[in-house]
Coordinates of C-alpha atoms and ligand atoms in Angstrom, one line a residue:
X167 CA 0.0 0.0 0.0
X168 CA 1.4 3.4 -0.9
X169 CA 2.6 5.2 2.2
X170 CA 0.3 8.2 1.8
X171 CA -2.8 6.1 1.8
X172 CA -2.5 5.0 5.4
X173 CA -6.1 5.9 6.2
X174 CA -7.8 3.4 3.8
X175 CA -9.0 -0.1 4.6
X176 CA -11.1 -1.2 7.6
X177 CA -8.4 -1.9 10.2
X178 CA -6.4 1.2 9.5
X179 CA -9.5 3.4 9.6
X180 CA -10.1 2.1 13.2
X181 CA -6.7 3.4 14.1
X182 CA -8.1 7.0 14.1
X183 CA -11.4 6.9 16.0
X184 CA -13.8 9.8 16.0
X185 CA -17.4 10.3 17.1
X186 CA -20.1 12.8 17.9
X187 CA -20.2 14.1 21.5
X188 CA -22.2 16.8 23.3
X189 CA -20.5 20.2 23.6
X190 CA -21.5 20.2 27.3
X191 CA -19.7 17.0 28.0
X192 CA -22.8 14.7 28.4
X193 CA -21.6 11.1 28.2
X194 CA -23.2 9.8 25.0
X195 CA -21.0 9.0 22.0
X196 CA -22.5 8.5 18.5
X197 CA -21.0 7.3 15.3
X198 CA -20.5 9.9 12.5
X199 CA -22.9 7.7 10.4
X200 CA -25.7 8.2 12.8
X201 CA -28.5 10.7 11.9
X202 CA -28.3 12.9 15.0
X203 CA -27.7 16.6 15.4
X204 CA -28.4 17.3 19.1
X205 CA -27.5 15.7 22.4
X206 CA -30.3 13.4 23.5
X207 CA -29.7 14.4 27.1
X208 CA -29.5 18.2 27.1
X209 CA -30.6 19.1 23.5
X210 CA -27.5 21.1 22.8
X211 CA -25.2 20.8 19.8
X212 CA -22.8 17.9 19.2
X213 CA -19.3 18.2 18.0
X214 CA -16.9 15.7 16.4
X215 CA -14.3 14.5 18.9
X216 CA -11.2 12.7 17.7
X217 CA -9.1 10.2 19.7
X218 CA -6.0 12.4 20.1
X219 CA -4.1 9.5 21.8
X220 CA -4.3 7.5 18.6
X221 CA -3.4 10.5 16.4
X222 CA -0.4 11.2 18.6
X223 CA 1.1 7.9 17.6
X224 CA 2.5 9.8 14.7
X225 CA 5.0 12.5 15.5
X226 CA 4.4 16.2 14.5
X227 CA 7.1 15.8 11.9
X228 CA 5.5 12.7 10.4
X229 CA 2.1 14.5 10.1
X230 CA 3.8 17.5 8.4
X231 CA 5.6 15.3 6.0
X232 CA 2.4 13.4 5.1
X233 CA 0.5 16.6 4.6
X234 CA 3.2 18.2 2.5
X235 CA 3.4 15.1 0.3
X236 CA -0.3 15.1 -0.5
X237 CA -0.9 18.9 -0.8
X238 CA -2.4 19.9 -4.2
X239 CA -1.2 16.6 -5.8
X240 CA -3.1 14.4 -8.2
X241 CA -3.6 11.3 -6.0
X242 CA -7.3 11.4 -5.5
X243 CA -8.8 12.4 -3.0
X244 CA -5.7 13.5 -1.2
X245 CA -4.9 16.5 -3.4
X246 CA -8.0 18.2 -1.9
X247 CA -6.7 20.1 1.1
X248 CA -9.5 18.6 3.2
X249 CA -8.9 15.0 2.3
X250 CA -5.2 15.4 2.4
X251 CA -5.8 15.7 6.1
X252 CA -8.4 13.0 6.2
X253 CA -7.2 11.3 9.4
X254 CA -7.8 14.6 11.3
X255 CA -11.0 15.4 9.6
X256 CA -13.2 12.4 8.8
X257 CA -11.3 9.1 8.8
X258 CA -14.5 7.0 8.8
X259 CA -15.6 7.7 5.2
X260 CA -14.5 5.2 2.5
X261 CA -12.6 6.9 -0.3
X262 CA -15.1 5.6 -2.8
X263 CA -17.8 7.6 -1.1
X264 CA -15.9 10.9 -1.0
X265 CA -17.6 13.7 -3.0
X266 CA -14.9 16.2 -3.7
X267 CA -14.3 19.1 -6.1
X268 CA -10.6 19.4 -5.1
X269 CA -11.4 21.9 -2.4
X270 CA -9.1 24.0 -0.2
X271 CA -5.6 25.0 -1.1
X272 CA -6.8 28.6 -1.7
X273 CA -4.2 31.3 -2.1
X274 CA -3.1 33.6 0.7
X275 CA -2.8 37.0 -1.0
X276 CA -0.1 39.3 0.4
X277 CA -2.0 42.6 0.8
X278 CA 1.1 44.7 0.4
X279 CA -0.4 47.9 -0.8
X280 CA -3.5 47.8 1.3
X281 CA -1.5 46.8 4.4
X282 CA 0.9 49.8 3.8
X283 CA -2.1 52.1 3.7
X284 CA -3.0 50.8 7.2
X285 CA 0.6 50.8 8.4
X286 CA 0.9 47.0 8.4
X287 CA 3.9 45.0 6.9
X288 CA 2.5 41.5 7.3
X289 CA -1.1 41.4 6.2
X290 CA -2.5 38.5 4.2
X291 CA -5.9 37.7 2.8
X292 CA -6.9 34.0 2.8
X293 CA -8.9 33.7 -0.4
X294 CA -11.5 31.1 0.6
X295 CA -13.8 32.4 -2.1
X296 CA -11.5 30.9 -4.7
X297 CA -13.6 27.7 -4.5
X298 CA -15.8 25.6 -6.6
X299 CA -19.0 27.4 -5.6
X300 CA -17.2 30.7 -4.7
X301 CA -17.2 30.5 -0.9
X302 CA -15.6 28.6 2.0
X303 CA -18.9 26.6 2.4
X304 CA -17.4 24.0 0.1
X305 CA -14.9 23.0 2.8
X306 CA -17.6 21.8 5.1
X307 CA -20.0 20.5 2.4
X308 CA -17.5 18.0 1.0
X309 CA -17.4 16.3 4.4
X310 CA -21.1 16.4 5.0
X311 CA -22.2 15.1 1.5
X312 CA -19.4 12.4 1.6
X313 CA -20.8 11.1 4.9
X314 CA -24.3 11.2 3.4
X315 CA -23.1 9.1 0.5
X316 CA -21.4 6.8 3.0
X317 CA -24.7 6.4 5.0
X318 CA -26.7 5.7 1.9
X319 CA -24.2 3.0 0.9
X320 CA -24.7 1.5 4.3
X321 CA -28.5 1.4 3.7
X322 CA -29.6 4.4 5.8
X323 CA -32.9 5.9 4.8
X324 CA -32.1 9.4 3.5
X325 CA -34.5 10.7 0.9
X326 CA -32.8 14.1 0.4
X327 CA -30.5 16.6 2.0
X328 CA -31.8 20.0 3.0
X329 CA -30.5 23.3 4.3
X330 CA -31.6 26.8 5.2
X331 CA -29.2 29.4 3.8
X332 CA -28.1 33.0 3.3
X333 CA -27.0 31.9 -0.1
X334 CA -23.6 30.2 0.0
X335 CA -24.5 27.1 2.0
X336 CA -27.3 26.4 -0.5
X337 CA -24.9 26.9 -3.5
X338 CA -22.5 24.4 -2.0
X339 CA -25.1 21.8 -1.0
X340 CA -26.6 22.0 -4.5
X341 CA -23.3 21.5 -6.2
X342 CA -22.0 18.7 -4.0
X343 CA -25.4 16.8 -4.2
X344 CA -25.4 17.3 -8.0
X345 CA -21.9 15.8 -8.1
X346 CA -23.0 12.8 -6.0
X347 CA -26.5 12.4 -7.6
X348 CA -28.2 12.9 -4.3
X349 CA -31.5 14.9 -4.1
X350 CA -31.3 18.2 -2.3
X351 CA -33.7 21.0 -1.1
X352 CA -32.7 24.5 -0.2
X353 CA -34.7 27.0 1.9
X354 CA -33.9 30.6 1.0
X355 CA -35.1 33.9 2.4
X356 CA -36.8 35.7 -0.6
X357 CA -35.0 38.8 -1.9
X358 CA -32.3 38.5 0.7
X359 CA -29.6 36.7 -1.3
X360 CA -27.6 37.8 -4.4
X361 CA -28.8 36.9 -7.9
X362 CA -25.8 34.7 -8.4
X363 CA -26.5 32.8 -5.2
X364 CA -30.1 32.2 -6.3
X365 CA -29.0 30.9 -9.7
X366 CA -26.5 28.4 -8.3
X367 CA -29.0 25.8 -6.9
X368 CA -31.3 26.5 -9.8
X369 CA -28.7 25.5 -12.4
X370 CA -27.8 22.4 -10.4
X371 CA -31.5 21.4 -10.6
X372 CA -32.1 21.4 -6.9
X373 CA -35.6 22.1 -5.4
X374 CA -35.2 25.8 -4.4
X375 CA -37.8 27.2 -2.0
X376 CA -37.8 31.0 -1.9
X377 CA -39.6 31.8 1.3
X378 CA -41.2 35.0 2.6
X379 CA -39.1 35.2 5.8
X380 CA -35.5 35.7 6.9
X381 CA -32.7 33.2 7.5
X382 CA -33.8 32.5 11.0
X383 CA -37.3 31.8 9.7
X384 CA -35.9 29.4 7.1
X385 CA -33.9 27.7 9.7
X386 CA -36.9 27.0 12.0
X387 CA -38.8 25.5 9.0
X388 CA -36.0 23.3 7.7
X389 CA -35.4 21.8 11.1
X390 CA -39.1 20.8 11.4
X391 CA -39.2 19.4 7.9
X392 CA -36.0 17.3 8.4
X393 CA -37.2 15.8 11.7
X394 CA -40.2 14.1 10.3
X395 CA -39.4 13.2 6.7
X396 CA -36.1 11.2 6.4
X397 CA -34.4 14.4 5.1
X398 CA -30.9 15.0 6.3
X399 CA -30.1 18.4 7.7
X400 CA -27.0 20.1 6.2
X401 CA -26.8 23.3 8.4
X402 CA -23.8 24.0 10.5
X403 CA -25.5 22.7 13.6
X404 CA -24.5 19.5 11.8
X405 CA -21.0 19.5 13.1
X406 CA -19.6 17.4 10.1
X407 CA -19.3 20.7 8.3
X408 CA -17.2 22.2 11.1
X409 CA -14.7 19.4 10.5
X410 CA -14.1 20.4 6.9
X411 CA -14.0 24.1 7.7
X412 CA -11.4 23.7 10.4
X413 CA -8.9 22.8 7.7
X414 CA -8.7 26.6 7.0
X415 CA -6.4 26.8 10.0
X416 CA -4.5 23.6 9.0
X417 CA -3.9 25.1 5.6
X418 CA -2.9 28.5 6.9
X419 CA -0.3 27.0 9.1
X420 CA 1.0 24.8 6.3
X421 CA 1.1 27.8 3.9
X422 CA 3.2 29.8 6.3
X423 CA 5.7 26.9 6.7
X424 CA 4.2 25.8 10.0
X425 CA 4.4 29.2 11.6
X426 CA 1.5 30.6 13.6
X427 CA 0.1 34.0 12.8
X428 CA -0.6 36.7 15.4
X429 CA -4.2 37.5 14.4
X430 CA -6.9 35.8 12.3
X431 CA -9.9 37.9 11.5
X432 CA -13.1 36.3 10.2
X433 CA -16.6 37.6 9.5
X434 CA -19.3 35.7 11.5
X435 CA -23.0 35.1 11.2
X436 CA -24.1 31.7 12.4
X437 CA -20.7 31.4 14.0
X438 CA -19.8 28.0 12.7
X439 CA -16.7 29.2 10.9
X440 CA -15.1 31.1 13.8
X441 CA -15.6 27.9 15.9
X442 CA -14.2 25.8 13.2
X443 CA -11.1 27.9 12.8
X444 CA -10.5 27.7 16.5
X445 CA -11.0 24.0 16.4
X446 CA -8.4 23.6 13.7
X447 CA -5.7 25.6 15.5
X448 CA -6.5 23.8 18.8
X449 CA -6.1 20.4 17.1
X450 CA -2.7 21.2 15.6
X451 CA -1.7 22.5 19.0
X452 CA -2.8 19.4 20.8
X453 CA -0.9 17.2 18.3
X454 CA 2.2 19.3 18.8
X455 CA 2.3 20.5 15.2
X456 CA 2.2 24.1 16.5
X457 CA 3.3 25.4 19.9
X458 CA 1.1 28.6 20.3
X459 CA -2.3 29.9 19.3
X460 CA -3.1 33.1 17.4
X461 CA -5.6 35.6 18.6
X462 CA -9.0 35.2 16.9
X463 CA -11.2 38.2 15.9
X464 CA -14.8 37.7 14.8
X465 CA -16.2 40.6 12.8
X466 CA -20.0 41.2 12.6
X467 CA -22.2 43.6 10.7
X468 CA -23.6 46.2 13.0
X469 CA -27.1 45.3 11.7
X470 CA -26.7 41.7 12.9
X471 CA -24.4 41.8 15.8
X472 CA -25.6 39.6 18.7
X473 CA -22.1 38.2 19.4
X474 CA -20.6 41.8 19.5
X475 CA -23.3 42.8 22.0
X476 CA -22.4 39.7 24.1
X477 CA -18.7 40.5 23.9
X478 CA -19.4 43.9 25.3
X479 CA -20.8 42.2 28.4
X480 CA -17.7 40.1 28.7
X481 CA -19.7 37.2 27.3
X482 CA -21.8 37.3 30.5
X483 CA -25.0 37.7 28.6
X484 CA -26.3 36.8 25.2
X485 CA -29.5 37.9 23.6
X486 CA -30.7 36.8 20.2
X487 CA -31.9 39.7 18.1
X488 CA -33.9 40.5 15.0
X489 CA -31.2 40.9 12.3
X490 CA -31.6 44.0 10.2
X491 CA -31.0 44.2 6.5
X492 CA -27.3 44.4 5.7
X493 CA -25.2 44.5 2.6
X494 CA -23.3 41.6 4.2
X495 CA -26.3 39.4 3.5
X496 CA -24.6 36.1 4.3
X497 CA -24.2 37.1 7.9
X498 CA -27.6 38.6 8.4
X499 CA -28.4 36.3 11.3
X500 CA -29.8 37.3 14.7
X501 CA -29.9 33.9 16.4
X502 CA -26.6 32.1 15.6
X503 CA -26.8 28.4 16.1
X504 CA -23.1 28.0 17.1
X505 CA -23.1 30.8 19.7
X506 CA -21.9 28.6 22.6
X507 CA -19.1 27.1 20.5
X508 CA -18.1 30.6 19.3
X509 CA -17.9 32.1 22.8
X510 CA -16.0 29.1 24.1
X511 CA -13.6 29.4 21.2
X512 CA -13.1 33.2 21.6
X513 CA -12.4 32.8 25.3
X514 CA -9.7 30.2 24.5
X515 CA -8.1 32.4 21.8
X516 CA -8.0 35.7 23.7
X517 CA -10.6 36.7 21.2
X518 CA -12.0 40.0 20.1
X519 CA -15.4 40.8 18.5
X520 CA -15.7 43.9 16.3
X521 CA -18.5 45.3 14.3
X522 CA -18.8 47.3 11.1
X523 CA -21.5 49.7 9.9
X524 CA -22.8 49.5 6.4
X525 CA -20.7 52.5 5.3
X526 CA -17.6 51.1 7.0
X527 CA -17.9 47.7 5.4
X528 CA -18.6 49.1 1.9
X529 CA -15.7 51.6 2.0
X530 CA -13.3 49.1 3.4
X531 CA -14.1 46.6 0.6
X532 CA -13.8 49.4 -2.0
X533 CA -10.5 50.6 -0.5
X534 CA -9.0 47.1 -0.6
X535 CA -10.3 46.6 -4.2
X536 CA -8.2 49.6 -5.2
X537 CA -5.2 47.5 -4.3
X538 CA -6.2 44.5 -6.5
X539 CA -8.5 42.6 -4.2
X540 CA -12.1 41.9 -5.2
X541 CA -14.0 41.7 -2.0
X542 CA -17.4 40.5 -1.1
X543 CA -19.2 42.6 1.6
X544 CA -18.5 40.1 4.3
X545 CA -14.8 40.4 3.7
X546 CA -15.5 44.1 3.9
X547 CA -16.8 43.6 7.4
X548 CA -13.6 41.8 8.4
X549 CA -11.4 44.5 6.8
X550 CA -13.4 47.3 8.6
X551 CA -12.8 45.4 11.8
X552 CA -9.1 45.2 11.1
X553 CA -9.0 48.9 10.4
X554 CA -10.5 49.6 13.9
X555 CA -8.1 47.2 15.6
X556 CA -5.1 49.0 13.9
X557 CA -6.4 52.4 15.0
X558 CA -6.8 51.1 18.6
X559 CA -3.2 49.8 18.4
X560 CA -4.2 46.2 19.0
X561 CA -2.9 45.0 15.6
X562 CA 0.6 46.4 15.1
X563 CA 2.9 47.0 12.2
X564 CA 4.8 43.7 12.4
X565 CA 1.9 41.4 13.5
X566 CA 1.3 38.7 11.0
X567 CA -2.4 39.2 10.4
X568 CA -4.7 37.0 8.3
X569 CA -8.1 38.2 7.1
X570 CA -10.4 35.3 6.0
X571 CA -12.1 36.3 2.8
X572 CA -15.2 34.2 2.9
X573 CA -16.6 34.5 -0.6
X574 CA -15.7 35.5 -4.1
X575 CA -16.6 39.2 -4.9
X576 CA -18.0 38.0 -8.2
X577 CA -21.0 36.7 -6.4
X578 CA -21.8 40.2 -5.1
X579 CA -21.4 42.5 -8.2
X580 CA -24.7 44.2 -7.4
X581 CA -23.2 45.5 -4.2
X582 CA -20.1 46.9 -6.0
X583 CA -22.1 48.3 -8.9
X584 CA -24.4 50.2 -6.5
X585 CA -21.4 51.3 -4.5
X586 CA -19.4 52.8 -7.3
X587 CA -22.4 54.6 -8.8
X588 CA -23.1 56.0 -5.3
X589 CA -26.5 54.4 -5.1
X590 CA -26.3 52.6 -1.7
X591 CA -28.9 54.2 0.5
X592 CA -27.4 56.2 3.4
X593 CA -23.8 55.5 2.3
X594 CA -21.4 58.1 1.1
X595 CA -19.1 56.1 -1.3
X596 CA -15.5 57.2 -0.7
X597 CA -14.3 55.5 -3.9
X598 CA -17.0 56.0 -6.5
X599 CA -16.0 55.2 -10.1
X600 CA -18.0 54.9 -13.2
X601 CA -17.4 54.0 -16.8
X602 CA -16.9 57.0 -19.2
X603 CA -19.3 56.8 -22.1
X604 CA -17.9 58.3 -25.3
X605 CA -18.4 58.2 -29.0
X606 CA -15.7 56.3 -30.8
X607 CA -13.8 59.5 -31.6
X608 CA -10.1 59.8 -31.3
X609 CA -10.0 63.4 -30.1
X610 CA -12.6 62.9 -27.4
X611 CA -10.9 59.7 -26.2
X612 CA -7.5 61.5 -26.0
X613 CA -8.9 64.5 -24.2
X614 CA -10.6 62.3 -21.6
X615 CA -7.4 60.3 -21.0
X616 CA -5.2 63.4 -20.7
X617 CA -7.7 65.1 -18.3
X618 CA -7.6 62.0 -16.1
X619 CA -3.8 62.0 -15.8
X620 CA -3.3 65.7 -15.5
X621 CA -5.3 65.9 -12.3
Ligands
LIG1292 C1 -21.6 31.6 5.7 C2 -20.8 32.8 5.5 C3 -20.3 33.6 6.5 C4 -20.5 33.3 7.9 O1 -20.1 32.1 8.4 P1 -20.7 31.5 9.8 O2 -20.1 30.2 9.9 O3 -22.2 31.5 9.5 O4 -20.4 32.5 10.8 C5 -19.5 34.7 6.2 N1 -19.3 35.0 4.9 C6 -19.8 34.3 3.9 C7 -19.6 34.8 2.5 C8 -20.6 33.2 4.1 O5 -21.1 32.6 3.1
LIG1293 ZN1 -25.7 17.2 26.3

């Protein structure tokens, strides 16, 4: 057997045990192939727990060598940056059931010019939107849909997979189910997602329900529908997705030659991703692959900021809220499902929560785009938070800082188009820019060009 395929085959799979367990430490343990989302004792969320003792049988250096050998190579499925770390993510799925689009391995962009404008020397943008469906949601969905295929192959009764979404989860679920040939249903809040995000499930031929409610309303409905109808729930309360998303941290460490950054900033809505990123760093730490932890920053839109409000009370209190309309539509969530996980994570990582107003997020995205990025509004929220932390002196010139860009700006061109034509209500665009319409006339074209460069 080739050395880099140590996870395959029944006996070797058993070498790396993992199971679902309650986040509050209740005693039940459940197989990853069981259809269960909540603890039967207390009703709270489950998380995937790995047997670290078994994983520690390999030294940190052996893990690093294995990951390096597989990274972005052709040997399927290990070239996917998720499945290249299969033993730490989801060892119990058979390779023949893996549903992958070669996810992960996204670039870290050195924001040299944007960083200089803020006074930072070591600022990087992790481009998680450079993905099959244009957002980081692919990272979790490959794990979830692979486990569904595994369960179906074992004879489990699953008629379809469903999710509520602010647009990117549904796009990822639709694509991965289309790849696998598994029926899917998406629950979307009407008129609250981008045009591209709506077209994605449509073109994959997935039942698309456009509902007259917000995300939180869709979430309540999909939970009820799944419970009664042999439909598997794909929202991030299903912690299989967290396992895939935690590889963002694995990958960051690997991309920086196993060095740990000082700050990682991520926009948060349902708060699965900030929890996942923490989980990834913690796991590498527990395995001795890294020897310190970064500080984590979660950035929220001011219009949907329940975590920020809780942070302001020192996490003593938490109140769900009615999320208001925000340009950062993928994080327009007032009652985040992963709130407990997120708070626990932020406490562990000396965490900070920041918020951004609509004007702040829009102008931060536009400012960064002038330096060659192409940001979605959620990345704008994270950048606006960064700018505040720099002003406060928390993030300093030489701190290695990573901003997680969660989606591809191409999914949100409506936002940029309205911004540059100064048509966003209540927002003064600091970087407006519009095409110049001219007749195809040499003199007029030259005049226009010269005028632009004289000023
Ligand atoms: C889902 C999503 C987020 C928020 O992630 P959570 O895990 O819900 O906190 C942020 N940005 C984009 C683009 C997303 O699709
Ligand atoms: Zn419990």
